[in-house]
C-alpha cells in the first residue's frame, strides 16, 4: 500500500452490500469487506497469502453505475458504492466461468487425491453445475509429470488460477512457474516447459499447498509403504516429526491447533508399523552437533583467527533451504552447518545403532518418516545420504498421505486412545518439538549453548526458558543474546574442543532468523554483500512460511491464522515437557546414552561426522544438463 | 510447446554460463550496459537479441534472467507472450501475411497458398537454409491496401498471387546487397 | 497514403499549437482541453480534459505521457497515416500534455508492425531536439523540460489496452491490470500516467492552433470535432477520411463508394455490426461510437466467415489471464464452426448467447468485454442467416448434386 493510502486509512467509507449498510476503512478490498460482514463470495484465484490477481472472475459482483462486473478481490473501496453480490448477471457469469473451466478439466473426482478438498469441485457443487454445455474432456491431453521426487504436476487439472506462480514468486522468491504464451494457448508452466526437477525447484511444496485442485500434488509413497508393511520379512519403523502431529487433526475435521501426537502413535501401530519413534530425538541430537559446530566455528574465528569455516553459520535442517542455497549462492555453502537434518540423522542411526541393539539386519529395515514436507522426499533420495550403506531413510510420508493411510485403515484419529513412543529413542524434549516452527531451531540451540557456556539454567536467564526475542512471524528477524560475564566450566561432552569459555565472556551472540525463501534470499544477498546480517554468528532458515508447520506436506488449506494456530500448539507441547520431563536437548537421556554407548568420541568427532554430518552440491542457478 | 524432456547435449566447458569467455554473455553484458538491468530493459534487450541472432534461445533467456535478477521462467513468459519474440530459430527474412478481416476479404487465402508453394514451407516454419520464415500476422494496419505482407520491416501491399515470387526475389536481392544480415550471429551457437 | 478527403491536420502550421499552449498557464491549458469537448479517439471516448485534470492534480515526482500507437484494432489504420504525415502534430500534442500535467517524459508505444515508421519518427524527434522543441526549457519556456522516446511493441493486440500497454512498457507480459487504481493515479512505474491515442494528441495540437471553440462547434453536442475514419472492405475507395462527428453512416459509405452494402462493421473486431437498414445512424459517442474503423460488407459476404475470422483473432490475442475471455473466445469459435457446419442446435446457440453476455459483463478488460460483440450483433440482426446451414454429408445437398 502506498504511503498516501496509509495516511487516509483511518477514514471510513459507507457502502451498501445487498441492501445492508456497512462502514469500512478507506482502501479495504471489497471481498474482505463483504466476507467480514457475512457475505459469501466465491473465489478461485484469490489466496490470503498472495497478491490479488483478479483473473479467475469468480468473485465478480455488480457495482451500481458500472457497466461491467467487478472482481471484488481486487477492488479497493475508496468511495461509497452500492454492491449486488447475487444479481442474475453475476450468477450467470460465475456459472459460465465454471462451465468453461470444467470444459478443460480432465479428471474423475472419485479417483482424485483432492476429492472432498477441491475448490473446483466445491464451486461446481455450490453453483449447481449439472450440465456441461461446453463439454468435458475424458482423455488426458498432457502427460502427468512425475520426474520430481516430491511433486507431481498434472496439467489436465490446472485451472490457470496462477496461485502457484504467485506462491513461488512472492513467498519463495524463486519463480519456477510462469504464465506462458497467450490467448487459448496460455498455460501455467515452467521455463520452456521443462520438468520441475530441472528448473531450480527446491521441492518446498508451497505451490501444492495453494493449488485449488489436484494439478499439483505430492509424490505419493503410500503403496510402497503398504507393501513393506505387508511383507513379513520387513521391519518397518516410522519417525514422526512435531509439525505434522500439530496439524494432522485438521485432516479429520478438527480445528487447527490441536496436536495429535499420542493418538497418532496408536494409529500408526494400528496401521502396521512395527515401531514408532519421535524425530525429536534426533532434533536434540542435531542441536548438540550443530551447537558444537557453532562453538567450534566461533572459537576458530574469534580466537584462532581461522576463517576456514566462516561465520555466520547457517542451519542445515531444512532440505528446501539447503537446495535453495545450492542453487542461489553456491559460493556460500561453507556457511552451512554440516550437520544432517534430524530426519537423516535418525535414518542413519536406525540402520546402524538401532539395528545393532536389536540385532536386525539393516537390509530388512524399512525406515519411514512422517514429515510436514515434500522436500524431505527429495532429501531422502540424495545420493550422499546413504551413510548406513543403504538408503538411510526409505520413504517420506507427508501429513496428508499419513492421514490418507489412517483413513484407509478405517480409523478416526481423534477418537483413538493415546500411547507412547517406542524405545530406545522414546524420550524427547521440548527443544525438539519447537523445531517445527520458525525460530525454534535457534531457540533450542541457544538453550543448550547458553547452558554449556554459563553453567547456569536457561530458566535463570529467560523466564521459563522461553527465549522470546527469537520468536515471531516476521520474515527476517534479528536478535542479540548477551553472554554473562560469569562463565562456567566446559562440559565434559565437548571438553576436547575448547579449553575454556573465557573468550566468550560478556560477548554478544548475534542471531538471524528467516522463513520463506524470499526472506532467505534477502539475508543471503545481504551476507554476500557484507551487510547487516553478515555480522551475525548464527542464522536459522526455514524454506516454508512459518517454518515446518507451514510445510508443503501439511493439510490444505493454509493461511496465516492456521499457521499461527499450529505454532501455538507447538509451543504448548514444548511447555508440557517442562511439567513432564525436559525441555533442553542436552538433558535428553537418550542423547546422553548414544554419546556414551555409540558415538563415544562425542559430538563433531570422526564417527559423528561419518554418520551425522554431510556435504552439499554447488548446483548454481542455470537450468539444463550441467 | 518445446518438448519436456531434458536437453540431452552437454555443452562444452567454455560455454558454461557464468564463465566469462562466452561471447553471447559478453553481448548481453553490453546490452545491459545500454538498456540497464531493471525489469523495463527486458523487452528491448530481447528485441535486440532477436534482431541479431534470429532466435532467443533458452540459453540466452537464462543469461538475460541472470543479469536482470529475475527467474528464467519470467523471461520465457514474456518471450512466449509476444508474437515478435521467438524462442525458436527464425529465418533472416520473416514473411508475415496479414490474416485479419480486410486482407481476408481481399483474398489473403490465395496469397497464403502461393507463398507456401513458392517457399516450400508452411506457416510457422522456416526454410532449411535458414533464409525464410513464414508467419501469420494479425491486422497489420494496411486494411485499405490488402492483402498485405510485412517482410522484416518492409510492407508490400495489394499483393496478388502472381506477385509473390517477385517479392521473394526482391527480398533475396535486398539481403544479398547487405550480406551482413546473413553473417551476424552464428545460430549454431544457440542451438544446443 | 490513401487520404481520401480534406483533412484538417494538413492545414495546421507546425508550432502554432505548441506556441499557443506554452503561452498559457498549465491549468488554463487543461481547462481549454476540457472546454473543447475533446474525447479520446482510441475507442473508449473518455474526455481527454478530465483525464489530464486528474493526472495534473495527482502529486508525484514523475509523471508520464504515453502516446498509444499500438493501433491493432482490425480495420484501423488512421494512426499509421497520422504518424507518417503529421507526426509533428502528435509530438506537439504530447508536449502540450506534458506541460499541462507536469510530466518530463513522453513515450510513444509504436506497434512492432509499424517498425518501418520508426526511423522517420526518430529523425523528426532529433530535429525537434535541435530546434529546441524538445529537451530542456522547451521553446525557451523556463523550467519546462520534455522529451519523447519511442518504445517498440512486439506484436500483441492487447497491448493497445492502456494498462496492458503499461505492463508491457515495464517489461512484463501484456496483461491488463485491475482498476482502480487507474493509470492517471498509478500508471507506469506507479506514477501518474496519461495514455492517449495518436489521433487524440494530434487533435490537441490542432485545438491549440485553431482554438477550443472552433473544435467545440463542430460535431454534435456530446461529440465535438472531427473524426478520422479508416474505411476498408467492399468499397471502391478504401482509405482515411475525415468527417465531422455525427455524420450518418450512409453518407460515409457513399463517399467511400460502398458496393451493395449489406452491413458495416463499425469499430473493428470489438465493434458492432450495423445492418443496412440502420445506415441512418450516426458516427458519434451518442450513437455508434468507434475508434475509427469501418469495414463494409457487401451482399456476397457470409457473416459466419467474418465471425470466424474475428473470433480466431480474439482467441489468439486474448492475454489469457481471465478464464471467461481465454476459454470463452475458444468456445465461441467452436460454436461458429458448428454453425458453419450446420450442426449447432438452437439450445446450444442460446447457451452461446449467455456465454457472450457473460463475457461482456465479467471480463477484466475491454478486449474480453468487446469480443462477443460481433457474435451477438450478428445473431441479433441476422439469426436466420446463420442457422440451418447445409452439412458436409447433408443428404439434401448430395441428392441435389447427384441429380
Ligand atoms: C483490447 C484493447 C485494445 C486497444 N487498442 C488500442 C489501440 O490500439 N490504440 C489506442 O489508441 N487505444 C486502444 N485501446 C484503448 C486504450 O485502452 C485507451 O482507452 C486509449 O489509448 C486512451 O486514449 P484516448 O483517450 O486518447 O482514446 C484499446 C483498448 C482495448 C480494450
Ligand atoms: S478480458 Fe481477455 S484480454 Fe482482457 S484481461 Fe481478460 S483475458 Fe486478458
Ligand atoms: S478470486 Fe477474484 S478474480 Fe479470482
PDB file of C-alpha atoms and ligand atoms in Angstrom, chain A residues 43-46 54-59 71 73, ligand 3:
ATOM      1  CA  UNK A  43     -13.181 -17.123  -5.172  1.00  0.00           C
ATOM      2  CA  UNK A  44     -10.672 -19.193  -7.025  1.00  0.00           C
ATOM      3  CA  UNK A  45      -7.506 -17.286  -7.859  1.00  0.00           C
ATOM      4  CA  UNK A  46      -7.607 -15.435  -4.560  1.00  0.00           C
ATOM      5  CA  UNK A  54      -8.324 -10.725 -10.272  1.00  0.00           C
ATOM      6  CA  UNK A  55      -8.107 -13.174 -13.154  1.00  0.00           C
ATOM      7  CA  UNK A  56     -10.450 -16.054 -12.453  1.00  0.00           C
ATOM      8  CA  UNK A  57     -13.502 -13.766 -12.347  1.00  0.00           C
ATOM      9  CA  UNK A  58     -15.345 -15.928  -9.817  1.00  0.00           C
ATOM     10  CA  UNK A  59     -15.583 -13.185  -7.240  1.00  0.00           C
ATOM     11  CA  UNK A  71     -13.674  -8.600  -9.324  1.00  0.00           C
ATOM     12  CA  UNK A  73     -11.000  -9.476  -4.555  1.00  0.00           C
TER      13      UNK A  73
HETATM   14  S1  LIG D   3     -10.865 -14.514  -6.777  1.00  0.00           S
HETATM   15 FE1  LIG D   3     -11.163 -12.522  -7.572  1.00  0.00          FE
HETATM   16  S2  LIG D   3     -10.776 -12.810  -9.659  1.00  0.00           S
HETATM   17 FE2  LIG D   3     -10.216 -14.729  -8.826  1.00  0.00          FE
END
